[in-house]
């Protein structure tokens, strides 16, 4: 059974301190943002030379002729069997879905223009952007959650149903504590200002290495692009080495609903290289080391980083 460790008073979270806006690092979009979308067409070639030659032919077309010429060329020459029969039509492409080189080129285009040749792991592309629009991330969060509520049942359905209204409740911290259960420690803040609870596994002092589970409630839902939905809570696993005073992230599981309910939207198990890279004893990592290794004294940072990727 998990050992419930009482956190030091310095790490405890007060309800009042939770009103500060949590940060959304690493370029992720939250419900306050807009998501860019583009009606997209492309032609894929085996070589840069083929793509450049096709671009030269298309450049000779007038604005009025360009779109139909692009579709005709896609049907005749594209190496993408999925989109070639439809004139290269990829449908609505949203930020965060395509490979980075393709996405950068696409969203730098003006409407109804063709890109220069773009390299990806699949080949060389010419990209045509028919038009662009912005969609509210909040509307995506609301719509996807409503669909999940309809597909769920029982206690999970009840939690999903109140997932958005729960955050605005004055007793948010207390209600989350009740839902996730007494095995989790007292509430605290993580490195981004989000609500966090810690559960330590094993007895203090019995081994130099321990494991910790961290439950986090995102103060603002964060967009996930595959599938298109919003993450509201996450369970993270940490490995703590008391012999060297380091905490390393081992994996994370992000959920659509509050209190780790609803669809699992993200599952990531860190490689050994990632664990080493993000191991630290500063910031939130330092708090984990302090509560997991009560006889150890953290003397210096082992890593310049204090955050781990979501």
PDB file of C-alpha atoms in Angstrom:
ATOM      1  CA  UNK A   1       0.000   0.000   0.000  1.00  0.00           C
ATOM      2  CA  UNK A   2       1.233   3.532  -0.680  1.00  0.00           C
ATOM      3  CA  UNK A   3       2.727   5.427   2.223  1.00  0.00           C
ATOM      4  CA  UNK A   4       1.039   8.790   2.760  1.00  0.00           C
ATOM      5  CA  UNK A   5       3.708  11.352   3.524  1.00  0.00           C
ATOM      6  CA  UNK A   6       2.735  14.661   5.060  1.00  0.00           C
ATOM      7  CA  UNK A   7       4.278  17.537   3.150  1.00  0.00           C
ATOM      8  CA  UNK A   8       6.259  20.241   4.883  1.00  0.00           C
ATOM      9  CA  UNK A   9       4.265  23.399   5.532  1.00  0.00           C
ATOM     10  CA  UNK A  10       6.396  25.363   3.071  1.00  0.00           C
ATOM     11  CA  UNK A  11       5.104  23.222   0.230  1.00  0.00           C
ATOM     12  CA  UNK A  12       1.419  23.295   1.098  1.00  0.00           C
ATOM     13  CA  UNK A  13      -0.966  25.037  -1.250  1.00  0.00           C
ATOM     14  CA  UNK A  14      -3.544  27.467   0.029  1.00  0.00           C
ATOM     15  CA  UNK A  15      -6.777  27.917  -1.870  1.00  0.00           C
ATOM     16  CA  UNK A  16      -6.083  31.641  -2.179  1.00  0.00           C
ATOM     17  CA  UNK A  17      -2.742  31.089  -3.912  1.00  0.00           C
ATOM     18  CA  UNK A  18      -4.416  29.014  -6.599  1.00  0.00           C
ATOM     19  CA  UNK A  19      -6.058  32.061  -8.153  1.00  0.00           C
ATOM     20  CA  UNK A  20      -2.837  32.993  -9.961  1.00  0.00           C
ATOM     21  CA  UNK A  21      -2.831  32.132 -13.662  1.00  0.00           C
ATOM     22  CA  UNK A  22      -0.889  28.948 -14.313  1.00  0.00           C
ATOM     23  CA  UNK A  23       1.627  29.035 -17.138  1.00  0.00           C
ATOM     24  CA  UNK A  24       1.375  26.970 -20.327  1.00  0.00           C
ATOM     25  CA  UNK A  25       4.976  26.362 -21.457  1.00  0.00           C
ATOM     26  CA  UNK A  26       6.524  24.663 -24.502  1.00  0.00           C
ATOM     27  CA  UNK A  27       4.297  26.502 -26.970  1.00  0.00           C
ATOM     28  CA  UNK A  28       1.168  24.547 -26.079  1.00  0.00           C
ATOM     29  CA  UNK A  29      -2.232  26.133 -26.608  1.00  0.00           C
ATOM     30  CA  UNK A  30      -4.828  26.397 -23.881  1.00  0.00           C
ATOM     31  CA  UNK A  31      -8.504  27.326 -23.957  1.00  0.00           C
ATOM     32  CA  UNK A  32      -7.701  31.046 -24.101  1.00  0.00           C
ATOM     33  CA  UNK A  33      -5.944  30.628 -27.461  1.00  0.00           C
ATOM     34  CA  UNK A  34      -6.977  30.329 -31.092  1.00  0.00           C
ATOM     35  CA  UNK A  35      -6.097  27.311 -33.254  1.00  0.00           C
ATOM     36  CA  UNK A  36      -5.095  28.039 -36.854  1.00  0.00           C
ATOM     37  CA  UNK A  37      -6.570  25.826 -39.576  1.00  0.00           C
ATOM     38  CA  UNK A  38      -5.981  25.673 -43.327  1.00  0.00           C
ATOM     39  CA  UNK A  39      -7.833  23.999 -46.200  1.00  0.00           C
ATOM     40  CA  UNK A  40      -4.807  22.258 -47.651  1.00  0.00           C
ATOM     41  CA  UNK A  41      -3.727  20.568 -50.867  1.00  0.00           C
ATOM     42  CA  UNK A  42      -0.330  19.069 -51.664  1.00  0.00           C
ATOM     43  CA  UNK A  43       1.648  17.220 -54.305  1.00  0.00           C
ATOM     44  CA  UNK A  44       4.349  14.807 -53.167  1.00  0.00           C
ATOM     45  CA  UNK A  45       7.454  14.064 -55.245  1.00  0.00           C
ATOM     46  CA  UNK A  46      10.389  11.707 -54.850  1.00  0.00           C
ATOM     47  CA  UNK A  47      13.037  14.368 -55.462  1.00  0.00           C
ATOM     48  CA  UNK A  48      13.620  18.070 -54.982  1.00  0.00           C
ATOM     49  CA  UNK A  49      14.324  18.403 -58.705  1.00  0.00           C
ATOM     50  CA  UNK A  50      10.884  17.030 -59.612  1.00  0.00           C
ATOM     51  CA  UNK A  51       9.214  19.349 -57.105  1.00  0.00           C
ATOM     52  CA  UNK A  52      11.137  22.380 -58.373  1.00  0.00           C
ATOM     53  CA  UNK A  53      10.243  21.607 -61.992  1.00  0.00           C
ATOM     54  CA  UNK A  54       6.566  21.321 -61.079  1.00  0.00           C
ATOM     55  CA  UNK A  55       6.706  24.608 -59.158  1.00  0.00           C
ATOM     56  CA  UNK A  56       8.160  26.309 -62.243  1.00  0.00           C
ATOM     57  CA  UNK A  57       5.272  25.051 -64.378  1.00  0.00           C
ATOM     58  CA  UNK A  58       2.719  26.224 -61.837  1.00  0.00           C
ATOM     59  CA  UNK A  59       4.383  29.640 -61.547  1.00  0.00           C
ATOM     60  CA  UNK A  60       3.513  30.263 -65.194  1.00  0.00           C
ATOM     61  CA  UNK A  61      -0.213  29.986 -64.431  1.00  0.00           C
ATOM     62  CA  UNK A  62      -2.429  32.968 -63.720  1.00  0.00           C
ATOM     63  CA  UNK A  63      -4.087  33.346 -60.335  1.00  0.00           C
ATOM     64  CA  UNK A  64      -7.355  32.190 -61.876  1.00  0.00           C
ATOM     65  CA  UNK A  65      -5.781  29.070 -63.388  1.00  0.00           C
ATOM     66  CA  UNK A  66      -3.494  28.113 -60.498  1.00  0.00           C
ATOM     67  CA  UNK A  67      -5.860  26.073 -58.311  1.00  0.00           C
ATOM     68  CA  UNK A  68      -7.220  23.875 -61.096  1.00  0.00           C
ATOM     69  CA  UNK A  69      -3.710  23.428 -62.516  1.00  0.00           C
ATOM     70  CA  UNK A  70      -2.444  22.366 -59.092  1.00  0.00           C
ATOM     71  CA  UNK A  71      -5.227  19.785 -58.701  1.00  0.00           C
ATOM     72  CA  UNK A  72      -4.616  18.421 -62.194  1.00  0.00           C
ATOM     73  CA  UNK A  73      -0.893  18.069 -61.503  1.00  0.00           C
ATOM     74  CA  UNK A  74      -1.587  16.337 -58.181  1.00  0.00           C
ATOM     75  CA  UNK A  75      -3.788  13.737 -59.868  1.00  0.00           C
ATOM     76  CA  UNK A  76      -1.154  13.071 -62.515  1.00  0.00           C
ATOM     77  CA  UNK A  77       2.116  13.185 -60.574  1.00  0.00           C
ATOM     78  CA  UNK A  78       1.648  13.061 -56.793  1.00  0.00           C
ATOM     79  CA  UNK A  79       3.249  10.086 -55.056  1.00  0.00           C
ATOM     80  CA  UNK A  80       0.738  10.272 -52.208  1.00  0.00           C
ATOM     81  CA  UNK A  81      -1.858   7.589 -53.051  1.00  0.00           C
ATOM     82  CA  UNK A  82      -4.254   8.890 -50.422  1.00  0.00           C
ATOM     83  CA  UNK A  83      -4.692  12.430 -51.708  1.00  0.00           C
ATOM     84  CA  UNK A  84      -3.686  12.225 -55.391  1.00  0.00           C
ATOM     85  CA  UNK A  85      -7.103  11.023 -56.688  1.00  0.00           C
ATOM     86  CA  UNK A  86      -8.729  14.017 -54.933  1.00  0.00           C
ATOM     87  CA  UNK A  87      -6.369  16.527 -56.502  1.00  0.00           C
ATOM     88  CA  UNK A  88      -4.071  16.573 -53.486  1.00  0.00           C
ATOM     89  CA  UNK A  89      -6.849  17.463 -51.041  1.00  0.00           C
ATOM     90  CA  UNK A  90      -5.812  16.944 -47.389  1.00  0.00           C
ATOM     91  CA  UNK A  91      -8.920  18.591 -45.995  1.00  0.00           C
ATOM     92  CA  UNK A  92      -8.696  20.900 -42.986  1.00  0.00           C
ATOM     93  CA  UNK A  93      -5.219  20.783 -41.473  1.00  0.00           C
ATOM     94  CA  UNK A  94      -4.791  22.131 -37.958  1.00  0.00           C
ATOM     95  CA  UNK A  95      -1.688  23.298 -36.156  1.00  0.00           C
ATOM     96  CA  UNK A  96       0.194  20.500 -34.452  1.00  0.00           C
ATOM     97  CA  UNK A  97      -0.948  17.709 -36.776  1.00  0.00           C
ATOM     98  CA  UNK A  98       1.576  17.655 -39.639  1.00  0.00           C
ATOM     99  CA  UNK A  99       5.356  17.245 -39.477  1.00  0.00           C
ATOM    100  CA  UNK A 100       7.098  20.498 -38.522  1.00  0.00           C
ATOM    101  CA  UNK A 101       8.616  21.334 -41.912  1.00  0.00           C
ATOM    102  CA  UNK A 102       5.244  20.906 -43.645  1.00  0.00           C
ATOM    103  CA  UNK A 103       3.404  22.904 -40.985  1.00  0.00           C
ATOM    104  CA  UNK A 104       5.855  25.805 -41.026  1.00  0.00           C
ATOM    105  CA  UNK A 105       5.597  26.114 -44.798  1.00  0.00           C
ATOM    106  CA  UNK A 106       1.805  25.791 -44.811  1.00  0.00           C
ATOM    107  CA  UNK A 107       1.097  28.481 -42.234  1.00  0.00           C
ATOM    108  CA  UNK A 108       3.579  30.909 -43.768  1.00  0.00           C
ATOM    109  CA  UNK A 109       1.678  30.920 -47.089  1.00  0.00           C
ATOM    110  CA  UNK A 110      -0.773  33.535 -48.251  1.00  0.00           C
ATOM    111  CA  UNK A 111      -4.198  32.137 -49.232  1.00  0.00           C
ATOM    112  CA  UNK A 112      -4.361  30.498 -52.676  1.00  0.00           C
ATOM    113  CA  UNK A 113      -0.612  30.366 -53.206  1.00  0.00           C
ATOM    114  CA  UNK A 114       1.876  27.519 -53.671  1.00  0.00           C
ATOM    115  CA  UNK A 115       4.917  26.885 -51.495  1.00  0.00           C
ATOM    116  CA  UNK A 116       8.464  26.291 -52.622  1.00  0.00           C
ATOM    117  CA  UNK A 117       9.552  22.616 -52.415  1.00  0.00           C
ATOM    118  CA  UNK A 118       9.341  21.377 -48.809  1.00  0.00           C
ATOM    119  CA  UNK A 119      11.222  18.339 -47.553  1.00  0.00           C
ATOM    120  CA  UNK A 120       9.727  15.844 -45.107  1.00  0.00           C
ATOM    121  CA  UNK A 121      10.502  12.276 -44.110  1.00  0.00           C
ATOM    122  CA  UNK A 122       8.031  11.173 -46.805  1.00  0.00           C
ATOM    123  CA  UNK A 123       9.436  13.083 -49.776  1.00  0.00           C
ATOM    124  CA  UNK A 124       9.255  16.563 -51.310  1.00  0.00           C
ATOM    125  CA  UNK A 125       6.036  18.579 -51.297  1.00  0.00           C
ATOM    126  CA  UNK A 126       4.383  21.498 -52.998  1.00  0.00           C
ATOM    127  CA  UNK A 127       1.685  22.871 -50.718  1.00  0.00           C
ATOM    128  CA  UNK A 128      -1.364  24.910 -51.730  1.00  0.00           C
ATOM    129  CA  UNK A 129      -3.299  26.787 -49.050  1.00  0.00           C
ATOM    130  CA  UNK A 130      -6.856  27.459 -50.211  1.00  0.00           C
ATOM    131  CA  UNK A 131      -7.861  29.486 -47.159  1.00  0.00           C
ATOM    132  CA  UNK A 132      -7.273  29.890 -43.432  1.00  0.00           C
ATOM    133  CA  UNK A 133      -9.415  30.334 -40.361  1.00  0.00           C
ATOM    134  CA  UNK A 134      -9.015  30.504 -36.587  1.00  0.00           C
ATOM    135  CA  UNK A 135     -10.999  28.316 -34.203  1.00  0.00           C
ATOM    136  CA  UNK A 136     -11.418  28.999 -30.494  1.00  0.00           C
ATOM    137  CA  UNK A 137      -9.637  26.335 -28.445  1.00  0.00           C
ATOM    138  CA  UNK A 138     -12.304  26.790 -25.781  1.00  0.00           C
ATOM    139  CA  UNK A 139     -14.996  25.715 -28.257  1.00  0.00           C
ATOM    140  CA  UNK A 140     -12.956  22.591 -29.054  1.00  0.00           C
ATOM    141  CA  UNK A 141     -12.623  21.845 -25.333  1.00  0.00           C
ATOM    142  CA  UNK A 142     -16.350  22.242 -24.766  1.00  0.00           C
ATOM    143  CA  UNK A 143     -17.465  20.232 -27.800  1.00  0.00           C
ATOM    144  CA  UNK A 144     -15.105  17.308 -27.244  1.00  0.00           C
ATOM    145  CA  UNK A 145     -15.984  17.105 -23.548  1.00  0.00           C
ATOM    146  CA  UNK A 146     -19.717  17.064 -24.322  1.00  0.00           C
ATOM    147  CA  UNK A 147     -19.177  14.097 -26.629  1.00  0.00           C
ATOM    148  CA  UNK A 148     -17.239  12.241 -23.947  1.00  0.00           C
ATOM    149  CA  UNK A 149     -20.004  12.878 -21.415  1.00  0.00           C
ATOM    150  CA  UNK A 150     -22.509  11.274 -23.780  1.00  0.00           C
ATOM    151  CA  UNK A 151     -20.300   8.182 -24.170  1.00  0.00           C
ATOM    152  CA  UNK A 152     -19.586   7.744 -20.450  1.00  0.00           C
ATOM    153  CA  UNK A 153     -21.646   6.478 -17.558  1.00  0.00           C
ATOM    154  CA  UNK A 154     -21.750   6.232 -13.778  1.00  0.00           C
ATOM    155  CA  UNK A 155     -19.307   8.154 -11.607  1.00  0.00           C
ATOM    156  CA  UNK A 156     -17.052   8.980 -14.541  1.00  0.00           C
ATOM    157  CA  UNK A 157     -19.968  10.623 -16.353  1.00  0.00           C
ATOM    158  CA  UNK A 158     -20.750  12.720 -13.283  1.00  0.00           C
ATOM    159  CA  UNK A 159     -17.153  13.951 -12.994  1.00  0.00           C
ATOM    160  CA  UNK A 160     -16.842  14.679 -16.720  1.00  0.00           C
ATOM    161  CA  UNK A 161     -20.141  16.561 -16.660  1.00  0.00           C
ATOM    162  CA  UNK A 162     -18.821  19.009 -14.053  1.00  0.00           C
ATOM    163  CA  UNK A 163     -15.193  19.089 -15.280  1.00  0.00           C
ATOM    164  CA  UNK A 164     -15.408  22.657 -16.612  1.00  0.00           C
ATOM    165  CA  UNK A 165     -17.631  24.104 -13.891  1.00  0.00           C
ATOM    166  CA  UNK A 166     -15.579  22.398 -11.172  1.00  0.00           C
ATOM    167  CA  UNK A 167     -12.568  24.631 -11.773  1.00  0.00           C
ATOM    168  CA  UNK A 168     -14.614  27.760 -11.039  1.00  0.00           C
ATOM    169  CA  UNK A 169     -15.934  26.367  -7.750  1.00  0.00           C
ATOM    170  CA  UNK A 170     -14.680  28.059  -4.583  1.00  0.00           C
ATOM    171  CA  UNK A 171     -14.011  24.641  -3.047  1.00  0.00           C
ATOM    172  CA  UNK A 172     -12.176  23.284  -6.118  1.00  0.00           C
ATOM    173  CA  UNK A 173      -9.160  22.026  -4.152  1.00  0.00           C
ATOM    174  CA  UNK A 174     -11.293  20.263  -1.558  1.00  0.00           C
ATOM    175  CA  UNK A 175     -13.528  18.624  -4.161  1.00  0.00           C
ATOM    176  CA  UNK A 176     -10.593  17.309  -6.184  1.00  0.00           C
ATOM    177  CA  UNK A 177      -9.054  15.963  -2.960  1.00  0.00           C
ATOM    178  CA  UNK A 178     -12.264  14.094  -2.194  1.00  0.00           C
ATOM    179  CA  UNK A 179     -12.550  12.634  -5.700  1.00  0.00           C
ATOM    180  CA  UNK A 180      -8.989  11.315  -6.023  1.00  0.00           C
ATOM    181  CA  UNK A 181      -9.004   9.871  -2.494  1.00  0.00           C
ATOM    182  CA  UNK A 182      -7.110  10.034   0.808  1.00  0.00           C
ATOM    183  CA  UNK A 183      -4.000   8.212  -0.450  1.00  0.00           C
ATOM    184  CA  UNK A 184      -2.777  11.453  -2.018  1.00  0.00           C
ATOM    185  CA  UNK A 185      -0.884  14.026   0.042  1.00  0.00           C
ATOM    186  CA  UNK A 186      -1.797  17.619   0.776  1.00  0.00           C
ATOM    187  CA  UNK A 187      -2.308  19.976  -2.200  1.00  0.00           C
ATOM    188  CA  UNK A 188       0.640  21.958  -3.529  1.00  0.00           C
ATOM    189  CA  UNK A 189       1.726  23.862  -6.637  1.00  0.00           C
ATOM    190  CA  UNK A 190       3.854  22.348  -9.383  1.00  0.00           C
ATOM    191  CA  UNK A 191       6.460  24.214 -11.492  1.00  0.00           C
ATOM    192  CA  UNK A 192       3.755  25.824 -13.665  1.00  0.00           C
ATOM    193  CA  UNK A 193       1.459  26.935 -10.867  1.00  0.00           C
ATOM    194  CA  UNK A 194      -1.004  24.072 -11.402  1.00  0.00           C
ATOM    195  CA  UNK A 195      -2.661  22.133  -8.583  1.00  0.00           C
ATOM    196  CA  UNK A 196      -0.624  19.058  -7.623  1.00  0.00           C
ATOM    197  CA  UNK A 197      -0.909  16.117  -5.233  1.00  0.00           C
ATOM    198  CA  UNK A 198       1.879  13.645  -4.420  1.00  0.00           C
ATOM    199  CA  UNK A 199       1.711   9.980  -3.503  1.00  0.00           C
ATOM    200  CA  UNK A 200       4.978   8.323  -2.405  1.00  0.00           C
ATOM    201  CA  UNK A 201       5.466   4.590  -2.770  1.00  0.00           C
ATOM    202  CA  UNK A 202       7.464   2.646  -0.187  1.00  0.00           C
ATOM    203  CA  UNK A 203       8.558   3.572   3.323  1.00  0.00           C
ATOM    204  CA  UNK A 204      11.009   6.451   3.911  1.00  0.00           C
ATOM    205  CA  UNK A 205      14.557   5.332   4.691  1.00  0.00           C
ATOM    206  CA  UNK A 206      14.110   1.740   3.515  1.00  0.00           C
ATOM    207  CA  UNK A 207      15.806   2.237   0.153  1.00  0.00           C
ATOM    208  CA  UNK A 208      17.863   4.872  -1.610  1.00  0.00           C
ATOM    209  CA  UNK A 209      15.523   4.816  -4.599  1.00  0.00           C
ATOM    210  CA  UNK A 210      11.825   5.587  -4.363  1.00  0.00           C
ATOM    211  CA  UNK A 211       8.940   6.236  -6.714  1.00  0.00           C
ATOM    212  CA  UNK A 212       6.401   9.017  -6.604  1.00  0.00           C
ATOM    213  CA  UNK A 213       3.115   9.545  -8.381  1.00  0.00           C
ATOM    214  CA  UNK A 214       2.040  13.133  -8.994  1.00  0.00           C
ATOM    215  CA  UNK A 215      -1.536  14.067  -9.841  1.00  0.00           C
ATOM    216  CA  UNK A 216      -1.893  17.476 -11.510  1.00  0.00           C
ATOM    217  CA  UNK A 217      -5.002  19.496 -12.324  1.00  0.00           C
ATOM    218  CA  UNK A 218      -4.343  21.958 -15.152  1.00  0.00           C
ATOM    219  CA  UNK A 219      -5.759  25.323 -14.168  1.00  0.00           C
ATOM    220  CA  UNK A 220      -6.556  25.970 -17.826  1.00  0.00           C
ATOM    221  CA  UNK A 221      -7.387  23.021 -20.150  1.00  0.00           C
ATOM    222  CA  UNK A 222      -4.602  22.354 -22.666  1.00  0.00           C
ATOM    223  CA  UNK A 223      -5.193  21.408 -26.289  1.00  0.00           C
ATOM    224  CA  UNK A 224      -4.362  17.948 -27.597  1.00  0.00           C
ATOM    225  CA  UNK A 225      -4.368  17.632 -31.391  1.00  0.00           C
ATOM    226  CA  UNK A 226      -4.522  13.848 -31.782  1.00  0.00           C
ATOM    227  CA  UNK A 227      -7.290  13.305 -30.887  1.00  0.00           C
ATOM    228  CA  UNK A 228      -8.612  16.861 -30.964  1.00  0.00           C
ATOM    229  CA  UNK A 229      -9.650  17.449 -27.365  1.00  0.00           C
ATOM    230  CA  UNK A 230      -8.411  19.178 -24.200  1.00  0.00           C
ATOM    231  CA  UNK A 231      -6.425  17.769 -21.307  1.00  0.00           C
ATOM    232  CA  UNK A 232      -7.536  18.758 -17.817  1.00  0.00           C
ATOM    233  CA  UNK A 233      -5.550  16.434 -15.555  1.00  0.00           C
ATOM    234  CA  UNK A 234      -2.410  14.315 -15.633  1.00  0.00           C
ATOM    235  CA  UNK A 235      -0.763  11.524 -13.653  1.00  0.00           C
ATOM    236  CA  UNK A 236       3.037  11.616 -13.711  1.00  0.00           C
ATOM    237  CA  UNK A 237       5.520   9.026 -12.476  1.00  0.00           C
ATOM    238  CA  UNK A 238       8.877   9.997 -10.954  1.00  0.00           C
ATOM    239  CA  UNK A 239      11.921   8.010  -9.884  1.00  0.00           C
ATOM    240  CA  UNK A 240      13.779   9.540  -6.949  1.00  0.00           C
ATOM    241  CA  UNK A 241      17.361   8.587  -6.116  1.00  0.00           C
ATOM    242  CA  UNK A 242      18.089   9.673  -2.556  1.00  0.00           C
ATOM    243  CA  UNK A 243      21.766   8.719  -2.854  1.00  0.00           C
ATOM    244  CA  UNK A 244      22.352  11.584  -5.291  1.00  0.00           C
ATOM    245  CA  UNK A 245      19.316  13.750  -4.440  1.00  0.00           C
ATOM    246  CA  UNK A 246      17.757  13.611  -7.905  1.00  0.00           C
ATOM    247  CA  UNK A 247      14.192  13.297  -9.151  1.00  0.00           C
ATOM    248  CA  UNK A 248      13.624  12.096 -12.728  1.00  0.00           C
ATOM    249  CA  UNK A 249      10.342  11.937 -14.694  1.00  0.00           C
ATOM    250  CA  UNK A 250       9.495   8.400 -15.803  1.00  0.00           C
ATOM    251  CA  UNK A 251       6.174   8.839 -17.610  1.00  0.00           C
ATOM    252  CA  UNK A 252       2.895  10.698 -17.856  1.00  0.00           C
ATOM    253  CA  UNK A 253      -0.772   9.993 -18.620  1.00  0.00           C
ATOM    254  CA  UNK A 254      -3.011  12.941 -19.519  1.00  0.00           C
ATOM    255  CA  UNK A 255      -6.813  12.819 -19.315  1.00  0.00           C
ATOM    256  CA  UNK A 256      -9.702  14.748 -20.787  1.00  0.00           C
ATOM    257  CA  UNK A 257     -11.585  15.056 -17.507  1.00  0.00           C
ATOM    258  CA  UNK A 258     -10.788  16.280 -14.041  1.00  0.00           C
ATOM    259  CA  UNK A 259      -9.366  13.825 -11.485  1.00  0.00           C
ATOM    260  CA  UNK A 260      -7.837  11.552 -14.167  1.00  0.00           C
ATOM    261  CA  UNK A 261     -11.198  10.626 -15.676  1.00  0.00           C
ATOM    262  CA  UNK A 262     -12.396  10.333 -19.249  1.00  0.00           C
ATOM    263  CA  UNK A 263     -10.327   9.597 -22.320  1.00  0.00           C
ATOM    264  CA  UNK A 264      -6.590   9.022 -22.029  1.00  0.00           C
ATOM    265  CA  UNK A 265      -5.328  11.628 -24.521  1.00  0.00           C
ATOM    266  CA  UNK A 266      -1.566  11.364 -23.998  1.00  0.00           C
ATOM    267  CA  UNK A 267       0.604   8.476 -22.822  1.00  0.00           C
ATOM    268  CA  UNK A 268       4.359   8.967 -22.769  1.00  0.00           C
ATOM    269  CA  UNK A 269       6.992   6.770 -21.110  1.00  0.00           C
ATOM    270  CA  UNK A 270      10.336   8.534 -20.876  1.00  0.00           C
ATOM    271  CA  UNK A 271      13.412   6.883 -22.314  1.00  0.00           C
ATOM    272  CA  UNK A 272      16.520   6.496 -20.178  1.00  0.00           C
ATOM    273  CA  UNK A 273      18.050   9.431 -22.045  1.00  0.00           C
ATOM    274  CA  UNK A 274      15.015  11.618 -21.256  1.00  0.00           C
ATOM    275  CA  UNK A 275      15.108  10.637 -17.590  1.00  0.00           C
ATOM    276  CA  UNK A 276      18.769  11.603 -17.377  1.00  0.00           C
ATOM    277  CA  UNK A 277      18.228  14.859 -19.274  1.00  0.00           C
ATOM    278  CA  UNK A 278      15.392  16.085 -17.066  1.00  0.00           C
ATOM    279  CA  UNK A 279      16.670  14.764 -13.718  1.00  0.00           C
ATOM    280  CA  UNK A 280      16.961  17.618 -11.231  1.00  0.00           C
ATOM    281  CA  UNK A 281      16.746  18.614  -7.589  1.00  0.00           C
ATOM    282  CA  UNK A 282      15.563  22.181  -8.119  1.00  0.00           C
ATOM    283  CA  UNK A 283      12.048  23.601  -8.112  1.00  0.00           C
ATOM    284  CA  UNK A 284       9.301  20.997  -7.936  1.00  0.00           C
ATOM    285  CA  UNK A 285      11.891  18.220  -8.354  1.00  0.00           C
ATOM    286  CA  UNK A 286      13.596  19.511  -5.238  1.00  0.00           C
ATOM    287  CA  UNK A 287      10.325  19.343  -3.333  1.00  0.00           C
ATOM    288  CA  UNK A 288       9.925  15.701  -4.341  1.00  0.00           C
ATOM    289  CA  UNK A 289      13.486  14.921  -3.225  1.00  0.00           C
ATOM    290  CA  UNK A 290      12.907  16.656   0.108  1.00  0.00           C
ATOM    291  CA  UNK A 291       9.726  14.775   0.951  1.00  0.00           C
ATOM    292  CA  UNK A 292      10.935  11.420  -0.416  1.00  0.00           C
ATOM    293  CA  UNK A 293      14.378  11.561   1.193  1.00  0.00           C
ATOM    294  CA  UNK A 294      13.755  13.189   4.600  1.00  0.00           C
ATOM    295  CA  UNK A 295      17.266  12.397   5.849  1.00  0.00           C
ATOM    296  CA  UNK A 296      18.908  13.829   2.742  1.00  0.00           C
ATOM    297  CA  UNK A 297      19.873  17.475   2.345  1.00  0.00           C
ATOM    298  CA  UNK A 298      19.750  18.949  -1.148  1.00  0.00           C
ATOM    299  CA  UNK A 299      22.981  20.936  -1.475  1.00  0.00           C
ATOM    300  CA  UNK A 300      23.168  21.918  -5.129  1.00  0.00           C
ATOM    301  CA  UNK A 301      21.358  21.599  -8.444  1.00  0.00           C
ATOM    302  CA  UNK A 302      22.393  18.600 -10.514  1.00  0.00           C
ATOM    303  CA  UNK A 303      20.695  19.897 -13.627  1.00  0.00           C
ATOM    304  CA  UNK A 304      19.967  23.417 -14.870  1.00  0.00           C
ATOM    305  CA  UNK A 305      16.413  22.481 -15.849  1.00  0.00           C
ATOM    306  CA  UNK A 306      13.497  22.642 -13.435  1.00  0.00           C
ATOM    307  CA  UNK A 307      10.690  21.532 -15.658  1.00  0.00           C
ATOM    308  CA  UNK A 308       9.698  18.365 -17.424  1.00  0.00           C
ATOM    309  CA  UNK A 309       7.849  18.201 -20.755  1.00  0.00           C
ATOM    310  CA  UNK A 310       4.129  17.571 -20.748  1.00  0.00           C
TER     311      UNK A 310
END
